[in-house]
Coordinates of C-alpha atoms in Angstrom, one line a residue:
Chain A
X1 CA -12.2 -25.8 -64.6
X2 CA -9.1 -27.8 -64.6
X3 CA -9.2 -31.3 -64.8
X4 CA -6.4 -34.0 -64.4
X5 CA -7.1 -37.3 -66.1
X6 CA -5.5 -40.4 -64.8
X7 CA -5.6 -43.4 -67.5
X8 CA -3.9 -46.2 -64.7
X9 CA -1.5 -48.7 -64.7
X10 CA 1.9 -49.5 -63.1
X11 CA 4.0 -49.7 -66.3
X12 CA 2.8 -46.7 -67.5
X13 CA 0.1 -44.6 -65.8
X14 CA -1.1 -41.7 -68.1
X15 CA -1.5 -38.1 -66.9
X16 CA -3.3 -35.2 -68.7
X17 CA -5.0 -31.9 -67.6
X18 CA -7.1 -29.9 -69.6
X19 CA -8.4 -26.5 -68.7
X20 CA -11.8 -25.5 -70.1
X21 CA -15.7 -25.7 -69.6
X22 CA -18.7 -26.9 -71.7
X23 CA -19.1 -24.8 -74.7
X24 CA -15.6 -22.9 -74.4
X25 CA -12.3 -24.0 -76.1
X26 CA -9.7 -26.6 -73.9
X27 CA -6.3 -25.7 -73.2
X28 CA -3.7 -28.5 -73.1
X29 CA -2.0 -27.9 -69.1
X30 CA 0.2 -31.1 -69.3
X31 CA 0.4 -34.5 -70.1
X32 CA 3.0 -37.0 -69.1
X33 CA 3.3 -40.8 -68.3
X34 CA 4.6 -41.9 -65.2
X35 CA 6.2 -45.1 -64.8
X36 CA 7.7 -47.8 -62.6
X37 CA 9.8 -50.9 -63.5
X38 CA 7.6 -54.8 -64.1
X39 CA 11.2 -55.7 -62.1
X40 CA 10.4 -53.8 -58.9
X41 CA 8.1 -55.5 -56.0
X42 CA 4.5 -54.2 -56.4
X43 CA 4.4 -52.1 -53.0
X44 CA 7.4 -50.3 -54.3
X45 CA 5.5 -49.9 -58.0
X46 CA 2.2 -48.2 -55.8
X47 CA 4.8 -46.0 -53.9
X48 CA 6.3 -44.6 -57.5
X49 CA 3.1 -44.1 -59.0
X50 CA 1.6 -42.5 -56.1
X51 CA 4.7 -40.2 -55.1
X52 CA 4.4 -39.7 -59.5
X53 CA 1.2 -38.6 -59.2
X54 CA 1.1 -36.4 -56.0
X55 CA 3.9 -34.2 -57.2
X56 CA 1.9 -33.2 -60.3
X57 CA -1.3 -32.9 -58.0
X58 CA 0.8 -30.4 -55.7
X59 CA 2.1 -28.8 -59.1
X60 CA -0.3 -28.4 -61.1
X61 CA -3.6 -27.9 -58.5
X62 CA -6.5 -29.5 -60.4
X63 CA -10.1 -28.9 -59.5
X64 CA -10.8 -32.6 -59.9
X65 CA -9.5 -35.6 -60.9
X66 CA -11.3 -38.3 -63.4
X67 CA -9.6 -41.9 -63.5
X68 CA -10.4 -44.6 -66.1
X69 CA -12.9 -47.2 -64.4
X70 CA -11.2 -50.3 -64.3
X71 CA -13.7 -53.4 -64.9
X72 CA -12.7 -57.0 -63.8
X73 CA -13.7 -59.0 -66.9
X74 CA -10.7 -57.5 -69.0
X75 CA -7.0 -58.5 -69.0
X76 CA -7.0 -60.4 -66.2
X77 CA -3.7 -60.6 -65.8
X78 CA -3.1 -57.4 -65.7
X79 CA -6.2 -56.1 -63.9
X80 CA -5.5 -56.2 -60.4
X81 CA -2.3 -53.8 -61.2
X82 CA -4.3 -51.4 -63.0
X83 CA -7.3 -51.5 -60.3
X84 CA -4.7 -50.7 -57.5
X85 CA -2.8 -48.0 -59.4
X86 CA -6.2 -46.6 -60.3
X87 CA -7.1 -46.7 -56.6
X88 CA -3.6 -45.0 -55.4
X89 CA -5.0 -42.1 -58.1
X90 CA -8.0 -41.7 -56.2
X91 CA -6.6 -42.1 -53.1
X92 CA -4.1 -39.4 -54.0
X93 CA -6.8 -37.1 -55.6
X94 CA -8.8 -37.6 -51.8
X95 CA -5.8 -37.2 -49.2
X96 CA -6.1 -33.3 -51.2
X97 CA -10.0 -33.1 -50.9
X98 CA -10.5 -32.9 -54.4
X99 CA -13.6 -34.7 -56.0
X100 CA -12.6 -37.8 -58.5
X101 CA -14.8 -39.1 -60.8
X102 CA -14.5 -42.3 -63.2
X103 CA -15.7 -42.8 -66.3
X104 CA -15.6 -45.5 -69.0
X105 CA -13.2 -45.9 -71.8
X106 CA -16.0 -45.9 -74.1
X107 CA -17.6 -42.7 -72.4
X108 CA -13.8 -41.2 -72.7
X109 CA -13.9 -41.8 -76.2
X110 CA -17.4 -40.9 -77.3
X111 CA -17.1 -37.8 -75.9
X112 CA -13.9 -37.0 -77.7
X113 CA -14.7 -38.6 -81.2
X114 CA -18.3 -39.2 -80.9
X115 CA -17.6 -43.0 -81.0
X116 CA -17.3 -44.8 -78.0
X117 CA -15.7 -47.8 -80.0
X118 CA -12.8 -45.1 -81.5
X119 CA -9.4 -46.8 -81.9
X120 CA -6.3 -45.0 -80.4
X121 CA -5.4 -43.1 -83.9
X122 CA -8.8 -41.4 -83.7
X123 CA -8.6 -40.7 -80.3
X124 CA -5.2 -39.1 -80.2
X125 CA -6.2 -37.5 -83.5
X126 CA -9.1 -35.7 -82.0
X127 CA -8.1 -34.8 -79.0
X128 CA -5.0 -32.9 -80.9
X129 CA -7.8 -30.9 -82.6
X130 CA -9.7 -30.3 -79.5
X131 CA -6.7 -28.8 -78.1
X132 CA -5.4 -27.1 -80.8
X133 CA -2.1 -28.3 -80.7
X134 CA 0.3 -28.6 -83.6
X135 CA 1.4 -31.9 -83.0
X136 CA 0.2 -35.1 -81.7
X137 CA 0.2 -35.2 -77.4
X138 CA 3.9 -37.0 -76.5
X139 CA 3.7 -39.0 -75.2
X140 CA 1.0 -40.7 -77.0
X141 CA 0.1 -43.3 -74.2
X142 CA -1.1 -40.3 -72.3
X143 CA -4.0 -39.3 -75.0
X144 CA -6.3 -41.5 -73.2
X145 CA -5.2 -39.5 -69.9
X146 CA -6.6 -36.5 -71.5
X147 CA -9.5 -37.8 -73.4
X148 CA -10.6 -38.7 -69.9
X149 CA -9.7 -35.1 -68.8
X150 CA -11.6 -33.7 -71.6
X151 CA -14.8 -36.0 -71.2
X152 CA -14.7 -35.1 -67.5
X153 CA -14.6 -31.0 -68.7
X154 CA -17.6 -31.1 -70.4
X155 CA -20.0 -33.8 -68.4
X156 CA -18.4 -33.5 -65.0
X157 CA -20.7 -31.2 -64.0
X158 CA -24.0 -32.8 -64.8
X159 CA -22.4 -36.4 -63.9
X160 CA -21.7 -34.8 -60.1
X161 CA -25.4 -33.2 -60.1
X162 CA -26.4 -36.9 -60.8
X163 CA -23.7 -38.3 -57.9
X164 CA -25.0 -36.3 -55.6
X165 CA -29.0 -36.9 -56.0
X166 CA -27.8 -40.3 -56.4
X167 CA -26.2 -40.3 -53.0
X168 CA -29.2 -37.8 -51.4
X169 CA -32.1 -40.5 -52.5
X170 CA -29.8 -43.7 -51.0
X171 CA -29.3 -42.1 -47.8
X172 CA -32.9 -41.2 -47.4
X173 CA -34.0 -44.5 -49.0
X174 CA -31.4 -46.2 -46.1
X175 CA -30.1 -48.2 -48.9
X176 CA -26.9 -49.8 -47.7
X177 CA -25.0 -52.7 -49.1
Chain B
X1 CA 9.3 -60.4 -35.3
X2 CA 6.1 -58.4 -35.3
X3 CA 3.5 -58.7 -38.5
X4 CA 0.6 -57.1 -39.1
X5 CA -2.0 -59.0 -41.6
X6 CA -4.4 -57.3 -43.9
X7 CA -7.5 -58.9 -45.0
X8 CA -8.3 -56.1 -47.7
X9 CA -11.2 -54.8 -48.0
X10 CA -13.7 -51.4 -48.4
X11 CA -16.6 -52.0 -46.2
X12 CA -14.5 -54.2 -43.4
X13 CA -10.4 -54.2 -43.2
X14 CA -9.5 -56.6 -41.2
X15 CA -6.2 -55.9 -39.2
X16 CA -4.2 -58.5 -36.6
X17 CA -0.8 -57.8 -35.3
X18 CA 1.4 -60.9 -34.3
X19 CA 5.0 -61.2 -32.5
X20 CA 6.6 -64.6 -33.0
X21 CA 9.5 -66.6 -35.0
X22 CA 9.4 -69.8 -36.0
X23 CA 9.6 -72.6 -33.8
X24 CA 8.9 -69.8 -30.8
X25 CA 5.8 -69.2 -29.3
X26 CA 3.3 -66.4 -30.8
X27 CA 1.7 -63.4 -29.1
X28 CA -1.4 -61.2 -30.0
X29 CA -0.5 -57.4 -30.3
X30 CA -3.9 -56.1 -31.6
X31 CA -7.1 -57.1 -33.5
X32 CA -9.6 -54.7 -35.4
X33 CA -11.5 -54.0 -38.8
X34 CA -11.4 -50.9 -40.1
X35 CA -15.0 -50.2 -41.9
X36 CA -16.2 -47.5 -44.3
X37 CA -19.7 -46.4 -45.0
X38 CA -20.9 -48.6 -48.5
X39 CA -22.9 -45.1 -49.1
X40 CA -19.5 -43.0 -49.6
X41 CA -18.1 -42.3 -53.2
X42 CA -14.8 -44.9 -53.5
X43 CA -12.4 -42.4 -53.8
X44 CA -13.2 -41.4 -49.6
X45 CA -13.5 -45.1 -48.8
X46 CA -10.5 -45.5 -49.7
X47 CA -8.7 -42.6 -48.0
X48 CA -11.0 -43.8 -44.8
X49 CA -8.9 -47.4 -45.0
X50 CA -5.6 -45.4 -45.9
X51 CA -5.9 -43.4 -42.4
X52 CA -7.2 -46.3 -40.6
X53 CA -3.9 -48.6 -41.4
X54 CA -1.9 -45.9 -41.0
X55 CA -2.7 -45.2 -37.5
X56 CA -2.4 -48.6 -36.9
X57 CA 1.3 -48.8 -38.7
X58 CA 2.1 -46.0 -36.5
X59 CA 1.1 -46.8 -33.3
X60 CA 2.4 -51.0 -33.6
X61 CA 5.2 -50.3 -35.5
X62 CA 5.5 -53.4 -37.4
X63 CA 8.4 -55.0 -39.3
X64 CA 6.5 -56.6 -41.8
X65 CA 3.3 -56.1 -43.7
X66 CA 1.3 -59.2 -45.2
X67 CA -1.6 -58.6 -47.4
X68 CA -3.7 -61.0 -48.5
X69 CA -3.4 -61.8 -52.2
X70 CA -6.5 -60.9 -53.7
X71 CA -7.7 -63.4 -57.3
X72 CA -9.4 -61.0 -60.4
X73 CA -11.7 -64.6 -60.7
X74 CA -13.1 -64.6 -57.7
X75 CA -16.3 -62.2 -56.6
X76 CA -16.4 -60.0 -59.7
X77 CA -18.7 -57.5 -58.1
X78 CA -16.4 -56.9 -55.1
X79 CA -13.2 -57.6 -56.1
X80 CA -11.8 -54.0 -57.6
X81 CA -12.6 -52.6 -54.0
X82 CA -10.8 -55.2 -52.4
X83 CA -8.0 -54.8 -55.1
X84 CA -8.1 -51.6 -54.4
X85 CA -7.9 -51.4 -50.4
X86 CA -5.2 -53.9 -50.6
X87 CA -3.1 -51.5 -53.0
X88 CA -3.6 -48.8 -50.2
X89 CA -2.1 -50.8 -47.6
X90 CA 0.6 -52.3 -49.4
X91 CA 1.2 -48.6 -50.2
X92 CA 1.2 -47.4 -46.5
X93 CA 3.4 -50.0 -45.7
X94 CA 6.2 -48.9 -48.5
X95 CA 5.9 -45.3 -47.9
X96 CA 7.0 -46.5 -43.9
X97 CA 10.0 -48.5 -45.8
X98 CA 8.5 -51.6 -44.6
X99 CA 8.8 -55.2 -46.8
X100 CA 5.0 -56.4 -48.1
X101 CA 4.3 -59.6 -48.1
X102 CA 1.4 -61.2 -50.1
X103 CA 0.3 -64.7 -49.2
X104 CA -3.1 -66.3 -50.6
X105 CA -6.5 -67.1 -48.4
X106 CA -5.0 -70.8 -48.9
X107 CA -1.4 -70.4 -47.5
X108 CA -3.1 -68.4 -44.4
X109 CA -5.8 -71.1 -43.9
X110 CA -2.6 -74.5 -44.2
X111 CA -0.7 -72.7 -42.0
X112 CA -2.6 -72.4 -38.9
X113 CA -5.2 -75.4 -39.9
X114 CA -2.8 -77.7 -41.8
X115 CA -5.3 -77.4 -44.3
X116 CA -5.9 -74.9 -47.2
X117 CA -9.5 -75.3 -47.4
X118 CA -10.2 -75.4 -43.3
X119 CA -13.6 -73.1 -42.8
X120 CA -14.1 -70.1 -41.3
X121 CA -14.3 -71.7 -37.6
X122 CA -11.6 -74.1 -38.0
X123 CA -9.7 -70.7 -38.6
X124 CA -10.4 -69.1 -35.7
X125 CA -10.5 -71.9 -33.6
X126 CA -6.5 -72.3 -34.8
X127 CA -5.8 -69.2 -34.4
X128 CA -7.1 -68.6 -31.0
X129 CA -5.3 -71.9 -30.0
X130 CA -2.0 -70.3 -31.4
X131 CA -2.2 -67.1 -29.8
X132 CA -2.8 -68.9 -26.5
X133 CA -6.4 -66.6 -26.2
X134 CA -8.4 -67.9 -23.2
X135 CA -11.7 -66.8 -26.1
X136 CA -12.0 -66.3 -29.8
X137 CA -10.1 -62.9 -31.3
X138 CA -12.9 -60.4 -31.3
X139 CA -14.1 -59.0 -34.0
X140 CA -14.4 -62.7 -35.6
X141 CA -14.1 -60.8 -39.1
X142 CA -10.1 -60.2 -38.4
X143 CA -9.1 -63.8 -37.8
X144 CA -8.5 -64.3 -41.1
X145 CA -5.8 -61.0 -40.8
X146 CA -4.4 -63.0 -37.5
X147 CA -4.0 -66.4 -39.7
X148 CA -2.6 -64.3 -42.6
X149 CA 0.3 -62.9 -39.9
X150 CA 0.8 -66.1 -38.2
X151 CA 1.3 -67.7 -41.8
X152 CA 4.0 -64.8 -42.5
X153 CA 6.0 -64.8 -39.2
X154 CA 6.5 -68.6 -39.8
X155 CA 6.6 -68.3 -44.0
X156 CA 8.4 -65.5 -43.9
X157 CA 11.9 -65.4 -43.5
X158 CA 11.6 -67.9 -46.7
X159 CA 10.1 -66.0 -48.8
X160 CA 12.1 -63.4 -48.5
X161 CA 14.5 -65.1 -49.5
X162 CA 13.1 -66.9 -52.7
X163 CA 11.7 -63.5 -53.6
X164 CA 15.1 -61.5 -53.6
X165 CA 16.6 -65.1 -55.3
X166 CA 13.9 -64.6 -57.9
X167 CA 14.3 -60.7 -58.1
X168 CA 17.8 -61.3 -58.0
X169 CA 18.3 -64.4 -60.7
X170 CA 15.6 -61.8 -63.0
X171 CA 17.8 -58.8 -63.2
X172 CA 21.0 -60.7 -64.1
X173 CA 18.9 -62.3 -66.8
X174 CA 17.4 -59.0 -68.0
X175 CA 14.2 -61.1 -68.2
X176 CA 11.4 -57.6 -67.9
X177 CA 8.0 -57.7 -68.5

């Protein structure tokens, strides 16, 4: 299975795709950071980030994307930035029928160091030895990216069993919002 | 001049094309709301808006785009979708070359009330005035995407300006963010 994981933002928006499956080793596919200029109007910003982000889609053909969830309480001045680059990434991920799936900072984290309050050093530390590389991921703001990617490899597939019972039992139930 | 307006949102998109200038009289091109299903995963709500606008951009050829400006501080629960589905159309808009405007609920509500707190029926009751309608714009949901072009084709051509004074006065002083 290979994943591409999408930590957002419009500065910098973090790409990483693993390769692997539960109980097998990861291989490191790519990692990058795509960026757009604080100077440049913020439709232009969503255009670089998406047109960033479709050309490693088209390139490198993951089975699914996972993006950071975004939540409203945090950095509130940069929030809404984040929450609309996050939603050209899914966006993006749908236009090419693949499924996306979002998952917490905190579930990123645990997954890779077993500590969903890991700081950055861990984090980039352990997903270096997860992916048996020789050096630390460059750039390092994409080591969240593939944290994300790698916590997606190994409980994507029970989260989308989950999804999808979720979604069966709210459309029987007729529970709309 | 013809603007669309974009009152953002997942479950209900509100759309309202306008020609006008200031000082001339105004003329209603179209109304809708585009909707998506509350049950569908986020990432397919969002391409259902993407598609929906874009149809729209392609069929009323706009020259402007004005999205409403969307506040991290209001409606907590609701507000990443609405961050979200306003990312995608200021996107569609910049992929089509077109300049995005964003102008708050307030602007939109003193420009066709005089007042920035008018209510919902004060709104429409304006904007049906304006747009010389013989009843209210059906569906009622897209006035405020009618109020948010009107307040553009009349706001417009000055912000344009302030924004590439601004723009421009910020690159000479290397002032980035």
């Amino acid at each position: 299975m290979r994943v591409m994981g999408v930590d957002p933002g419009l500065t910098r928006c973090g790409v990483g795709v693993v390769e692997g499956a539960p109980g097998k080793p990861l291989r490191l596919v790519h990692v990058s950071v795509v960026r757009t200029s604080p100077d440049a109007p913020i439709a232009e910003r969503l255009l670089g980030v998406a047109q960033g982000l479709e050309a490693l889609l088209d390139e490198l053909r993951p089975d699914a994307v996972a993006v950071e969830r975004v939540f409203a309480q945090h950095n509130v001045r940069t929030v809404m930035g984040t929450a609309q680059a996050a939603g050209v990434a899914m966006l993006a991920a749908a236009r090419r029928g693949l499924p996306v799936a979002m998952h917490t900072p905190s579930e990123a984290k645990a997954a890779v160091t077993g500590n969903g309050r890991a700081d950055k050093a861990q984090v980039t530390m352990m997903v270096t030895r997860l992916l048996r590389l020789e050096t630390a991921p460059k750039p390092a703001d994409a080591a969240d990216a593939l944290a994300l990617a790698i916590c997606h490899v190994w409980r994507g597939g029970a989260q989308a069993r989950l999804e999808s019972a979720r979604l069966g039992a709210r459309s029987r139930g007729g529970n709309g919002q």
